[in-house]
PDB file of C-alpha atoms in Angstrom:
ATOM      1  CA  MET A  31      -9.642 -25.019  10.094  1.00  0.00           C
ATOM      2  CA  LYS A  32     -13.315 -25.120   9.362  1.00  0.00           C
ATOM      3  CA  ASP A  33     -14.182 -21.519  10.241  1.00  0.00           C
ATOM      4  CA  GLY A  34     -10.757 -20.043   9.430  1.00  0.00           C
ATOM      5  CA  TYR A  35      -9.643 -18.036   6.440  1.00  0.00           C
ATOM      6  CA  THR A  36      -6.907 -20.270   5.071  1.00  0.00           C
ATOM      7  CA  ARG A  37      -3.917 -19.612   2.849  1.00  0.00           C
ATOM      8  CA  ARG A  38      -5.714 -21.578   0.110  1.00  0.00           C
ATOM      9  CA  ASP A  39      -8.774 -19.304   0.443  1.00  0.00           C
ATOM     10  CA  TRP A  40      -6.581 -16.232   0.115  1.00  0.00           C
ATOM     11  CA  LEU A  41      -4.812 -17.593  -2.956  1.00  0.00           C
ATOM     12  CA  ALA A  42      -8.133 -18.429  -4.559  1.00  0.00           C
ATOM     13  CA  SER A  43      -9.539 -14.971  -3.842  1.00  0.00           C
ATOM     14  CA  ALA A  44      -6.533 -13.370  -5.525  1.00  0.00           C
ATOM     15  CA  GLY A  45      -7.637 -14.956  -8.785  1.00  0.00           C
ATOM     16  CA  SER A  46      -4.351 -15.858 -10.476  1.00  0.00           C
ATOM     17  CA  ALA A  47      -0.765 -16.823  -9.761  1.00  0.00           C
ATOM     18  CA  ALA A  48       0.512 -13.502 -11.097  1.00  0.00           C
ATOM     19  CA  LEU A  49      -1.841 -11.548  -8.888  1.00  0.00           C
ATOM     20  CA  VAL A  50      -0.893 -13.625  -5.869  1.00  0.00           C
ATOM     21  CA  SER A  51       2.761 -12.928  -6.580  1.00  0.00           C
ATOM     22  CA  ARG A  52       2.111  -9.193  -6.751  1.00  0.00           C
ATOM     23  CA  PHE A  53       0.261  -9.143  -3.434  1.00  0.00           C
ATOM     24  CA  ALA A  54       2.696 -11.451  -1.681  1.00  0.00           C
ATOM     25  CA  SER A  55       5.711  -9.412  -2.772  1.00  0.00           C
ATOM     26  CA  ALA A  56       4.142  -6.000  -2.156  1.00  0.00           C
ATOM     27  CA  ALA A  57       6.063  -5.601   1.097  1.00  0.00           C
ATOM     28  CA  VAL A  58       9.498  -6.334  -0.302  1.00  0.00           C
ATOM     29  CA  THR A  59       9.774  -4.146  -3.382  1.00  0.00           C
ATOM     30  CA  PRO A  60      12.997  -2.135  -3.662  1.00  0.00           C
ATOM     31  CA  GLU A  61      10.981   1.057  -3.218  1.00  0.00           C
ATOM     32  CA  HIS A  62       9.017  -0.062  -0.161  1.00  0.00           C
ATOM     33  CA  PRO A  63      10.716  -2.992   1.595  1.00  0.00           C
ATOM     34  CA  LEU A  64       8.830  -2.197   4.837  1.00  0.00           C
ATOM     35  CA  GLN A  65      12.009  -1.762   6.833  1.00  0.00           C
ATOM     36  CA  GLY A  66      13.546   1.203   8.616  1.00  0.00           C
ATOM     37  CA  ALA A  67      12.350   4.189  10.617  1.00  0.00           C
ATOM     38  CA  PHE A  68       8.551   4.312  10.498  1.00  0.00           C
ATOM     39  CA  MET A  69       7.093   7.375  12.175  1.00  0.00           C
ATOM     40  CA  ILE A  70       3.632   7.392  13.741  1.00  0.00           C
ATOM     41  CA  LEU A  71       2.330  10.804  12.790  1.00  0.00           C
ATOM     42  CA  SER A  72       1.180  13.085  15.580  1.00  0.00           C
ATOM     43  CA  THR A  73      -2.284  14.544  15.102  1.00  0.00           C
ATOM     44  CA  PRO A  74      -2.248  18.348  14.809  1.00  0.00           C
ATOM     45  CA  TYR A  75      -5.039  20.511  16.200  1.00  0.00           C
ATOM     46  CA  THR A  76      -6.261  24.051  15.838  1.00  0.00           C
ATOM     47  CA  ALA A  77      -6.641  26.316  18.869  1.00  0.00           C
ATOM     48  CA  SER A  78     -10.220  25.016  19.230  1.00  0.00           C
ATOM     49  CA  LYS A  79      -8.980  21.379  19.276  1.00  0.00           C
ATOM     50  CA  ALA A  80     -10.318  20.550  15.812  1.00  0.00           C
ATOM     51  CA  VAL A  81      -8.059  18.332  13.700  1.00  0.00           C
ATOM     52  CA  ASP A  82      -5.832  20.509  11.515  1.00  0.00           C
ATOM     53  CA  TYR A  83      -5.843  18.548   8.258  1.00  0.00           C
ATOM     54  CA  GLU A  84      -3.568  21.092   6.570  1.00  0.00           C
ATOM     55  CA  ASP A  85      -0.846  20.425   9.136  1.00  0.00           C
ATOM     56  CA  LEU A  86      -1.495  16.674   8.905  1.00  0.00           C
ATOM     57  CA  ALA A  87      -0.767  16.767   5.172  1.00  0.00           C
ATOM     58  CA  GLY A  88       2.231  19.008   5.799  1.00  0.00           C
ATOM     59  CA  GLU A  89       3.595  16.479   8.277  1.00  0.00           C
ATOM     60  CA  VAL A  90       3.967  14.041   5.373  1.00  0.00           C
ATOM     61  CA  ASP A  91       6.150  16.518   3.476  1.00  0.00           C
ATOM     62  CA  PHE A  92       8.285  17.112   6.578  1.00  0.00           C
ATOM     63  CA  LEU A  93       8.768  13.388   7.179  1.00  0.00           C
ATOM     64  CA  GLU A  94       9.750  12.756   3.571  1.00  0.00           C
ATOM     65  CA  ARG A  95      12.389  15.485   3.814  1.00  0.00           C
ATOM     66  CA  CYS A  96      13.633  13.797   6.986  1.00  0.00           C
ATOM     67  CA  GLY A  97      14.259  10.638   4.984  1.00  0.00           C
ATOM     68  CA  VAL A  98      12.079   8.235   6.973  1.00  0.00           C
ATOM     69  CA  GLN A  99      11.095   4.941   5.403  1.00  0.00           C
ATOM     70  CA  GLY A 100       7.477   4.819   6.559  1.00  0.00           C
ATOM     71  CA  LEU A 101       4.452   6.819   7.726  1.00  0.00           C
ATOM     72  CA  VAL A 102       1.891   5.364  10.146  1.00  0.00           C
ATOM     73  CA  TRP A 103      -1.450   6.893  11.272  1.00  0.00           C
ATOM     74  CA  PRO A 104      -3.492   6.815  13.430  1.00  0.00           C
ATOM     75  CA  GLN A 105      -2.059   4.924  16.396  1.00  0.00           C
ATOM     76  CA  ASN A 106      -1.832   5.650  20.122  1.00  0.00           C
ATOM     77  CA  ALA A 107       0.874   8.268  19.560  1.00  0.00           C
ATOM     78  CA  SER A 108      -1.639   9.974  17.244  1.00  0.00           C
ATOM     79  CA  GLU A 109      -4.214  10.130  20.078  1.00  0.00           C
ATOM     80  CA  GLN A 110      -6.320   7.756  17.981  1.00  0.00           C
ATOM     81  CA  SER A 111      -8.637   7.001  20.907  1.00  0.00           C
ATOM     82  CA  LYS A 112      -9.497  10.717  21.049  1.00  0.00           C
ATOM     83  CA  LEU A 113     -10.463  10.898  17.374  1.00  0.00           C
ATOM     84  CA  THR A 114     -13.979  10.439  16.061  1.00  0.00           C
ATOM     85  CA  LYS A 115     -14.795   7.966  13.322  1.00  0.00           C
ATOM     86  CA  ASP A 116     -15.273  10.813  10.829  1.00  0.00           C
ATOM     87  CA  GLU A 117     -11.908  12.326  11.794  1.00  0.00           C
ATOM     88  CA  ARG A 118     -10.123   9.026  11.314  1.00  0.00           C
ATOM     89  CA  MET A 119     -11.769   8.439   7.942  1.00  0.00           C
ATOM     90  CA  ARG A 120     -11.029  11.933   6.683  1.00  0.00           C
ATOM     91  CA  GLY A 121      -7.485  11.783   8.045  1.00  0.00           C
ATOM     92  CA  MET A 122      -6.844   8.589   6.067  1.00  0.00           C
ATOM     93  CA  ASP A 123      -8.128  10.323   2.928  1.00  0.00           C
ATOM     94  CA  VAL A 124      -5.850  13.311   3.537  1.00  0.00           C
ATOM     95  CA  LEU A 125      -2.789  11.153   4.144  1.00  0.00           C
ATOM     96  CA  ALA A 126      -3.387   8.879   1.156  1.00  0.00           C
ATOM     97  CA  LYS A 127      -3.501  11.958  -1.063  1.00  0.00           C
ATOM     98  CA  ALA A 128      -0.519  13.633   0.616  1.00  0.00           C
ATOM     99  CA  ALA A 129       1.627  10.467   0.517  1.00  0.00           C
ATOM    100  CA  LYS A 130       0.899   9.635  -3.116  1.00  0.00           C
ATOM    101  CA  GLY A 131       4.140   9.596  -5.082  1.00  0.00           C
ATOM    102  CA  LYS A 132       6.232  10.127  -1.938  1.00  0.00           C
ATOM    103  CA  LYS A 133       9.119   7.852  -0.976  1.00  0.00           C
ATOM    104  CA  PRO A 134       7.970   6.650   2.471  1.00  0.00           C
ATOM    105  CA  ALA A 135       5.600   3.693   2.665  1.00  0.00           C
ATOM    106  CA  LEU A 136       2.135   4.510   4.007  1.00  0.00           C
ATOM    107  CA  VAL A 137       0.657   2.314   6.743  1.00  0.00           C
ATOM    108  CA  LEU A 138      -2.899   3.089   7.851  1.00  0.00           C
ATOM    109  CA  GLY A 139      -4.185   2.163  11.303  1.00  0.00           C
ATOM    110  CA  VAL A 140      -7.494   0.289  11.192  1.00  0.00           C
ATOM    111  CA  GLN A 141      -7.956  -0.945  14.763  1.00  0.00           C
ATOM    112  CA  GLY A 142     -11.373  -1.009  16.390  1.00  0.00           C
ATOM    113  CA  ARG A 143     -12.816  -2.095  19.704  1.00  0.00           C
ATOM    114  CA  ASN A 144     -14.182  -5.207  18.000  1.00  0.00           C
ATOM    115  CA  THR A 145     -14.154  -6.888  14.590  1.00  0.00           C
ATOM    116  CA  GLU A 146     -17.188  -5.017  13.268  1.00  0.00           C
ATOM    117  CA  GLU A 147     -15.717  -1.619  14.091  1.00  0.00           C
ATOM    118  CA  MET A 148     -12.288  -2.573  12.729  1.00  0.00           C
ATOM    119  CA  LEU A 149     -13.751  -3.709   9.409  1.00  0.00           C
ATOM    120  CA  GLU A 150     -15.263  -0.285   8.741  1.00  0.00           C
ATOM    121  CA  TYR A 151     -11.799   1.266   8.928  1.00  0.00           C
ATOM    122  CA  ALA A 152     -10.183  -1.628   7.065  1.00  0.00           C
ATOM    123  CA  GLN A 153     -12.580  -1.400   4.140  1.00  0.00           C
ATOM    124  CA  HIS A 154     -11.974   2.328   3.839  1.00  0.00           C
ATOM    125  CA  ALA A 155      -8.207   1.879   4.100  1.00  0.00           C
ATOM    126  CA  GLU A 156      -8.262  -0.817   1.420  1.00  0.00           C
ATOM    127  CA  SER A 157     -10.036   1.572  -0.960  1.00  0.00           C
ATOM    128  CA  LEU A 158      -7.111   3.992  -0.530  1.00  0.00           C
ATOM    129  CA  ALA A 159      -4.477   1.333  -1.382  1.00  0.00           C
ATOM    130  CA  PRO A 160      -1.832   2.047   1.271  1.00  0.00           C
ATOM    131  CA  ASP A 161       1.355  -0.023   1.361  1.00  0.00           C
ATOM    132  CA  ALA A 162       0.168  -1.827   4.518  1.00  0.00           C
ATOM    133  CA  VAL A 163      -2.264  -1.603   7.405  1.00  0.00           C
ATOM    134  CA  ILE A 164      -1.734  -1.973  11.136  1.00  0.00           C
ATOM    135  CA  ALA A 165      -4.191  -2.943  13.855  1.00  0.00           C
ATOM    136  CA  ILE A 166      -4.015  -2.956  17.623  1.00  0.00           C
ATOM    137  CA  PRO A 167      -5.850  -6.058  18.946  1.00  0.00           C
ATOM    138  CA  PRO A 168      -9.498  -5.585  19.920  1.00  0.00           C
ATOM    139  CA  THR A 169     -10.185  -4.232  23.392  1.00  0.00           C
ATOM    140  CA  VAL A 170     -13.552  -6.000  23.484  1.00  0.00           C
ATOM    141  CA  ALA A 171     -12.222  -9.555  23.683  1.00  0.00           C
ATOM    142  CA  THR A 172     -11.914 -12.309  26.250  1.00  0.00           C
ATOM    143  CA  SER A 173      -9.740 -14.886  24.493  1.00  0.00           C
ATOM    144  CA  LEU A 174      -7.110 -15.490  21.834  1.00  0.00           C
ATOM    145  CA  GLU A 175      -9.903 -16.893  19.696  1.00  0.00           C
ATOM    146  CA  ASP A 176     -11.457 -13.403  19.638  1.00  0.00           C
ATOM    147  CA  PHE A 177      -8.086 -12.030  18.498  1.00  0.00           C
ATOM    148  CA  ARG A 178      -7.838 -14.782  15.885  1.00  0.00           C
ATOM    149  CA  GLN A 179     -11.214 -14.012  14.315  1.00  0.00           C
ATOM    150  CA  TYR A 180     -10.421 -10.282  14.311  1.00  0.00           C
ATOM    151  CA  TYR A 181      -7.173 -10.716  12.352  1.00  0.00           C
ATOM    152  CA  ARG A 182      -8.644 -13.380  10.060  1.00  0.00           C
ATOM    153  CA  ALA A 183     -11.384 -10.921   9.086  1.00  0.00           C
ATOM    154  CA  LEU A 184      -8.821  -8.157   8.556  1.00  0.00           C
ATOM    155  CA  CYS A 185      -6.551 -10.297   6.381  1.00  0.00           C
ATOM    156  CA  LYS A 186      -9.525 -11.356   4.294  1.00  0.00           C
ATOM    157  CA  THR A 187     -10.616  -7.731   3.786  1.00  0.00           C
ATOM    158  CA  VAL A 188      -7.297  -6.195   2.759  1.00  0.00           C
ATOM    159  CA  LYS A 189      -4.964  -7.429   0.035  1.00  0.00           C
ATOM    160  CA  ARG A 190      -1.770  -6.026   1.477  1.00  0.00           C
ATOM    161  CA  PRO A 191       0.585  -6.615   4.437  1.00  0.00           C
ATOM    162  CA  VAL A 192      -1.053  -6.588   7.869  1.00  0.00           C
ATOM    163  CA  PHE A 193       0.857  -5.490  10.970  1.00  0.00           C
ATOM    164  CA  ILE A 194      -0.177  -6.563  14.451  1.00  0.00           C
ATOM    165  CA  GLN A 195       0.727  -4.284  17.332  1.00  0.00           C
ATOM    166  CA  THR A 196       1.188  -6.645  20.249  1.00  0.00           C
ATOM    167  CA  SER A 197       0.118  -4.175  22.950  1.00  0.00           C
ATOM    168  CA  GLY A 198      -3.051  -2.211  23.543  1.00  0.00           C
ATOM    169  CA  GLY A 199      -5.691  -4.921  23.174  1.00  0.00           C
ATOM    170  CA  ALA A 200      -7.833  -6.520  25.862  1.00  0.00           C
ATOM    171  CA  ARG A 201      -5.689  -6.536  29.004  1.00  0.00           C
ATOM    172  CA  GLU A 202      -6.451 -10.111  29.995  1.00  0.00           C
ATOM    173  CA  VAL A 203      -5.452 -11.539  26.599  1.00  0.00           C
ATOM    174  CA  GLU A 204      -1.804 -11.893  25.553  1.00  0.00           C
ATOM    175  CA  PRO A 205      -0.960 -12.336  21.862  1.00  0.00           C
ATOM    176  CA  THR A 206       1.604 -15.052  22.473  1.00  0.00           C
ATOM    177  CA  ILE A 207       4.489 -15.818  20.137  1.00  0.00           C
ATOM    178  CA  GLU A 208       2.886 -19.177  19.354  1.00  0.00           C
ATOM    179  CA  PHE A 209      -0.376 -17.451  18.416  1.00  0.00           C
ATOM    180  CA  ILE A 210       1.359 -14.958  16.116  1.00  0.00           C
ATOM    181  CA  VAL A 211       3.436 -17.627  14.372  1.00  0.00           C
ATOM    182  CA  GLU A 212       0.413 -19.883  13.930  1.00  0.00           C
ATOM    183  CA  LEU A 213      -1.636 -17.051  12.422  1.00  0.00           C
ATOM    184  CA  ALA A 214       1.247 -16.040  10.137  1.00  0.00           C
ATOM    185  CA  ARG A 215       1.372 -19.608   8.802  1.00  0.00           C
ATOM    186  CA  GLU A 216      -2.345 -19.500   8.095  1.00  0.00           C
ATOM    187  CA  LEU A 217      -2.662 -16.001   6.633  1.00  0.00           C
ATOM    188  CA  PRO A 218      -0.261 -15.062   3.805  1.00  0.00           C
ATOM    189  CA  ASN A 219      -0.491 -11.287   4.366  1.00  0.00           C
ATOM    190  CA  PHE A 220      -0.001 -11.545   8.141  1.00  0.00           C
ATOM    191  CA  GLY A 221       3.361 -11.857   9.916  1.00  0.00           C
ATOM    192  CA  TYR A 222       4.372  -8.189  10.203  1.00  0.00           C
ATOM    193  CA  ILE A 223       4.938  -7.358  13.860  1.00  0.00           C
ATOM    194  CA  LYS A 224       5.196  -4.199  15.938  1.00  0.00           C
ATOM    195  CA  GLU A 225       6.503  -5.817  19.107  1.00  0.00           C
ATOM    196  CA  GLU A 226       6.038  -3.992  22.408  1.00  0.00           C
ATOM    197  CA  HIS A 227       4.564  -6.587  24.738  1.00  0.00           C
ATOM    198  CA  ASP A 228       6.656  -7.526  27.768  1.00  0.00           C
ATOM    199  CA  PRO A 229       9.130  -9.184  27.843  1.00  0.00           C
ATOM    200  CA  VAL A 230       9.990  -7.247  24.691  1.00  0.00           C
ATOM    201  CA  ILE A 231      13.575  -8.375  24.067  1.00  0.00           C
ATOM    202  CA  GLN A 232      12.812 -12.059  24.535  1.00  0.00           C
ATOM    203  CA  ARG A 233       9.818 -11.798  22.240  1.00  0.00           C
ATOM    204  CA  ILE A 234      11.770  -9.925  19.550  1.00  0.00           C
ATOM    205  CA  ARG A 235      14.441 -12.627  19.602  1.00  0.00           C
ATOM    206  CA  ALA A 236      11.851 -15.381  19.348  1.00  0.00           C
ATOM    207  CA  LEU A 237      10.072 -13.714  16.427  1.00  0.00           C
ATOM    208  CA  ILE A 238      13.299 -13.014  14.557  1.00  0.00           C
ATOM    209  CA  LYS A 239      14.079 -16.728  14.681  1.00  0.00           C
ATOM    210  CA  GLN A 240      10.889 -17.297  12.684  1.00  0.00           C
ATOM    211  CA  ARG A 241      11.902 -15.036   9.770  1.00  0.00           C
ATOM    212  CA  PRO A 242      11.553 -14.977   6.826  1.00  0.00           C
ATOM    213  CA  ASP A 243       8.697 -17.458   6.916  1.00  0.00           C
ATOM    214  CA  PRO A 244       6.167 -17.318   8.400  1.00  0.00           C
ATOM    215  CA  ILE A 245       7.234 -14.059  10.105  1.00  0.00           C
ATOM    216  CA  LYS A 246       8.087 -11.379   7.551  1.00  0.00           C
ATOM    217  CA  ARG A 247       9.086  -8.293   9.567  1.00  0.00           C
ATOM    218  CA  VAL A 248       9.770  -7.564  13.241  1.00  0.00           C
ATOM    219  CA  PHE A 249       9.690  -3.917  14.323  1.00  0.00           C
ATOM    220  CA  CYS A 250      10.504  -2.527  17.742  1.00  0.00           C
ATOM    221  CA  ALA A 251       8.766   0.386  19.480  1.00  0.00           C
ATOM    222  CA  ASN A 252       8.990   1.604  23.108  1.00  0.00           C
ATOM    223  CA  ARG A 253       9.529   5.276  22.132  1.00  0.00           C
ATOM    224  CA  GLY A 254      12.698   4.255  20.277  1.00  0.00           C
ATOM    225  CA  ALA A 255      14.614   4.183  23.567  1.00  0.00           C
ATOM    226  CA  GLY A 256      16.098   0.755  22.771  1.00  0.00           C
ATOM    227  CA  PHE A 257      16.496   1.318  19.036  1.00  0.00           C
ATOM    228  CA  LEU A 258      20.244   0.638  18.821  1.00  0.00           C
ATOM    229  CA  TYR A 259      20.090  -2.582  20.822  1.00  0.00           C
ATOM    230  CA  GLU A 260      17.035  -3.814  18.959  1.00  0.00           C
ATOM    231  CA  MET A 261      18.722  -3.150  15.614  1.00  0.00           C
ATOM    232  CA  ARG A 262      21.733  -5.161  16.763  1.00  0.00           C
ATOM    233  CA  LEU A 263      19.368  -8.011  17.585  1.00  0.00           C
ATOM    234  CA  GLY A 264      18.226  -7.926  13.965  1.00  0.00           C
ATOM    235  CA  SER A 265      14.955  -5.988  14.062  1.00  0.00           C
ATOM    236  CA  ASP A 266      13.629  -4.596  10.791  1.00  0.00           C
ATOM    237  CA  GLY A 267      13.203  -1.093  12.169  1.00  0.00           C
ATOM    238  CA  THR A 268      11.028   0.855  14.548  1.00  0.00           C
ATOM    239  CA  ILE A 269       7.445   2.110  14.557  1.00  0.00           C
ATOM    240  CA  ILE A 270       7.178   5.009  16.979  1.00  0.00           C
ATOM    241  CA  GLY A 271       5.667   8.432  17.542  1.00  0.00           C
ATOM    242  CA  GLY A 272       8.973  10.019  16.635  1.00  0.00           C
ATOM    243  CA  THR A 273       7.968  12.873  14.325  1.00  0.00           C
ATOM    244  CA  PRO A 274       9.719  15.586  16.417  1.00  0.00           C
ATOM    245  CA  TYR A 275      13.049  13.776  15.829  1.00  0.00           C
ATOM    246  CA  ALA A 276      12.254  11.956  12.579  1.00  0.00           C
ATOM    247  CA  ASP A 277      15.463  12.979  10.807  1.00  0.00           C
ATOM    248  CA  ILE A 278      17.461  11.553  13.717  1.00  0.00           C
ATOM    249  CA  TYR A 279      15.696   8.172  13.583  1.00  0.00           C
ATOM    250  CA  ALA A 280      16.150   8.018   9.809  1.00  0.00           C
ATOM    251  CA  GLN A 281      19.865   8.712  10.161  1.00  0.00           C
ATOM    252  CA  LEU A 282      20.241   6.126  12.925  1.00  0.00           C
ATOM    253  CA  TRP A 283      18.768   3.488  10.633  1.00  0.00           C
ATOM    254  CA  ASN A 284      20.994   4.536   7.725  1.00  0.00           C
ATOM    255  CA  LEU A 285      24.120   4.592   9.893  1.00  0.00           C
ATOM    256  CA  ARG A 286      23.352   1.047  10.960  1.00  0.00           C
ATOM    257  CA  GLN A 287      23.169  -0.074   7.333  1.00  0.00           C
ATOM    258  CA  GLN A 288      26.549   1.605   6.751  1.00  0.00           C
ATOM    259  CA  ASN A 289      28.107  -0.030   9.867  1.00  0.00           C
ATOM    260  CA  LYS A 290      28.988   3.410  11.262  1.00  0.00           C
ATOM    261  CA  PHE A 291      28.522   2.343  14.858  1.00  0.00           C
ATOM    262  CA  GLU A 292      30.443   5.085  16.658  1.00  0.00           C
ATOM    263  CA  GLU A 293      28.600   7.844  14.801  1.00  0.00           C
ATOM    264  CA  GLN A 294      25.350   6.079  15.540  1.00  0.00           C
ATOM    265  CA  ARG A 295      26.129   5.849  19.249  1.00  0.00           C
ATOM    266  CA  GLU A 296      27.071   9.519  19.497  1.00  0.00           C
ATOM    267  CA  MET A 297      23.887  10.676  17.792  1.00  0.00           C
ATOM    268  CA  PHE A 298      21.696   8.326  19.816  1.00  0.00           C
ATOM    269  CA  SER A 299      23.141   9.600  23.085  1.00  0.00           C
ATOM    270  CA  LYS A 300      21.887  13.100  22.262  1.00  0.00           C
ATOM    271  CA  LEU A 301      18.457  11.798  21.283  1.00  0.00           C
ATOM    272  CA  LEU A 302      18.170  10.003  24.628  1.00  0.00           C
ATOM    273  CA  LEU A 303      18.397  13.357  26.418  1.00  0.00           C
ATOM    274  CA  MET A 304      15.127  14.353  24.773  1.00  0.00           C
ATOM    275  CA  LEU A 305      13.442  10.975  25.203  1.00  0.00           C
ATOM    276  CA  ASN A 306      14.279  10.944  28.913  1.00  0.00           C
ATOM    277  CA  LEU A 307      13.058  14.510  29.296  1.00  0.00           C
ATOM    278  CA  ASP A 308       9.760  13.535  27.713  1.00  0.00           C
ATOM    279  CA  GLN A 309       9.149  11.341  30.766  1.00  0.00           C
ATOM    280  CA  GLN A 310       9.850  14.187  33.175  1.00  0.00           C
ATOM    281  CA  ILE A 311       8.150  17.102  31.415  1.00  0.00           C
ATOM    282  CA  PRO A 312       4.824  16.247  29.752  1.00  0.00           C
ATOM    283  CA  GLY A 313       4.360  18.336  26.640  1.00  0.00           C
ATOM    284  CA  VAL A 314       7.904  18.124  25.275  1.00  0.00           C
ATOM    285  CA  ARG A 315       6.887  16.560  21.965  1.00  0.00           C
ATOM    286  CA  ALA A 316       4.164  19.127  21.312  1.00  0.00           C
ATOM    287  CA  TYR A 317       6.637  21.899  22.084  1.00  0.00           C
ATOM    288  CA  ILE A 318       9.226  20.546  19.640  1.00  0.00           C
ATOM    289  CA  LEU A 319       6.622  19.959  16.910  1.00  0.00           C
ATOM    290  CA  LYS A 320       5.754  23.656  17.043  1.00  0.00           C
ATOM    291  CA  LYS A 321       9.342  24.788  17.511  1.00  0.00           C
ATOM    292  CA  ARG A 322      10.430  22.961  14.351  1.00  0.00           C
ATOM    293  CA  GLY A 323       7.571  24.513  12.378  1.00  0.00           C
ATOM    294  CA  ILE A 324       5.748  21.229  11.816  1.00  0.00           C
ATOM    295  CA  PHE A 325       2.571  22.311  13.638  1.00  0.00           C
ATOM    296  CA  LYS A 326       1.039  25.731  14.246  1.00  0.00           C
ATOM    297  CA  THR A 327       0.009  24.949  17.835  1.00  0.00           C
ATOM    298  CA  THR A 328       0.990  22.793  20.812  1.00  0.00           C
ATOM    299  CA  VAL A 329      -2.649  21.784  21.368  1.00  0.00           C
ATOM    300  CA  VAL A 330      -3.427  18.176  22.296  1.00  0.00           C
ATOM    301  CA  ARG A 331      -6.724  16.542  23.243  1.00  0.00           C
ATOM    302  CA  GLN A 332      -5.428  14.760  26.264  1.00  0.00           C
ATOM    303  CA  ASP A 333      -4.683  16.832  29.352  1.00  0.00           C
ATOM    304  CA  ASP A 334      -2.855  20.008  28.450  1.00  0.00           C
ATOM    305  CA  HIS A 335       0.449  20.583  30.219  1.00  0.00           C
ATOM    306  CA  PRO A 336       1.378  24.267  30.279  1.00  0.00           C
ATOM    307  CA  LEU A 337       5.155  24.537  30.351  1.00  0.00           C
ATOM    308  CA  SER A 338       6.800  26.647  33.014  1.00  0.00           C
ATOM    309  CA  PRO A 339       9.764  28.897  32.133  1.00  0.00           C
ATOM    310  CA  GLU A 340      12.009  26.399  33.933  1.00  0.00           C
ATOM    311  CA  ALA A 341      10.633  23.508  31.874  1.00  0.00           C
ATOM    312  CA  ILE A 342      11.133  25.403  28.609  1.00  0.00           C
ATOM    313  CA  ALA A 343      14.692  26.276  29.600  1.00  0.00           C
ATOM    314  CA  GLU A 344      15.418  22.587  30.300  1.00  0.00           C
ATOM    315  CA  ILE A 345      13.937  21.525  26.960  1.00  0.00           C
ATOM    316  CA  GLU A 346      16.030  24.086  25.097  1.00  0.00           C
ATOM    317  CA  TYR A 347      19.163  23.081  27.010  1.00  0.00           C
ATOM    318  CA  ASN A 348      18.803  19.415  26.020  1.00  0.00           C
ATOM    319  CA  PHE A 349      17.597  20.129  22.482  1.00  0.00           C
ATOM    320  CA  ALA A 350      20.710  22.241  21.820  1.00  0.00           C
ATOM    321  CA  ALA A 351      22.830  19.054  21.960  1.00  0.00           C
ATOM    322  CA  LEU A 352      20.665  17.451  19.258  1.00  0.00           C
ATOM    323  CA  LYS A 353      20.557  20.450  16.913  1.00  0.00           C
ATOM    324  CA  PRO A 354      23.839  19.723  15.072  1.00  0.00           C
ATOM    325  CA  TYR A 355      22.371  16.420  13.882  1.00  0.00           C
ATOM    326  CA  LEU A 356      19.088  17.782  12.511  1.00  0.00           C
ATOM    327  CA  LYS A 357      18.759  17.677   8.741  1.00  0.00           C
ATOM    328  CA  VAL A 358      15.500  19.592   8.195  1.00  0.00           C
TER     329      VAL A 358
END
């Protein structure tokens, strides 16, 4: 393609066969295979709604103790649309420092409304050398060609695995399976998918058929509500805003690897009580984050949802069933 960034271009920019090998295999090292329970970090705030960077760094320590395989920030579950550019940049700095030497892989979110905005975040993320980056498609776009140029520019800017989140971009543009596969063939560091575009199950199955080349990894999402089924289909893990229950998600992944299906089902049934409640009582996640000592406050930037005594009682009632499975 005349205006495309081809696989040959990428190989040439890497400079040598050894360097190419290092970049191409960065996602499949024994330490960071980019598989498992990847938690999108929640963004903590002070009482005045300023980002609490101390709690953000502390969240990394909590998630490592939980045994998760990956850390992701900022995405929609992090209220990324409510964060300023300076907050996102500083947050990436804080997390890169906090995650250094830790077991979970670090994936930094670099999405922007358009290519120009995305590249500012991508260039900063690249300077911090995370294990991968992730980008929601641009919201200022009218065609798949706009999406294509956005991800071509991203893959040219960063020398590490690039995840596409299939939801959240311009509403009138669908990142089709054909588009994703075509781009993965063209761009050697593309082909890592966070799949949550309807119809999710059909799309996951179609993408899995294209592994290991050109598609490298297929992650599910959807709050983790279909995690067991999606693992049985062969997904490589989940990328979700699951920090309040991170130790549960990590155990569910590990139980799957050990073929302990009955234990997995029992634990998941208790988690579903909380996930279902989250749909009925806004503010559950913030309450649990504070209850477990992860954050100092329950403050969010979106609409606050003061919890009634009845709501708190219901949260505690359901959470009691999950408590025996908590590890941290």
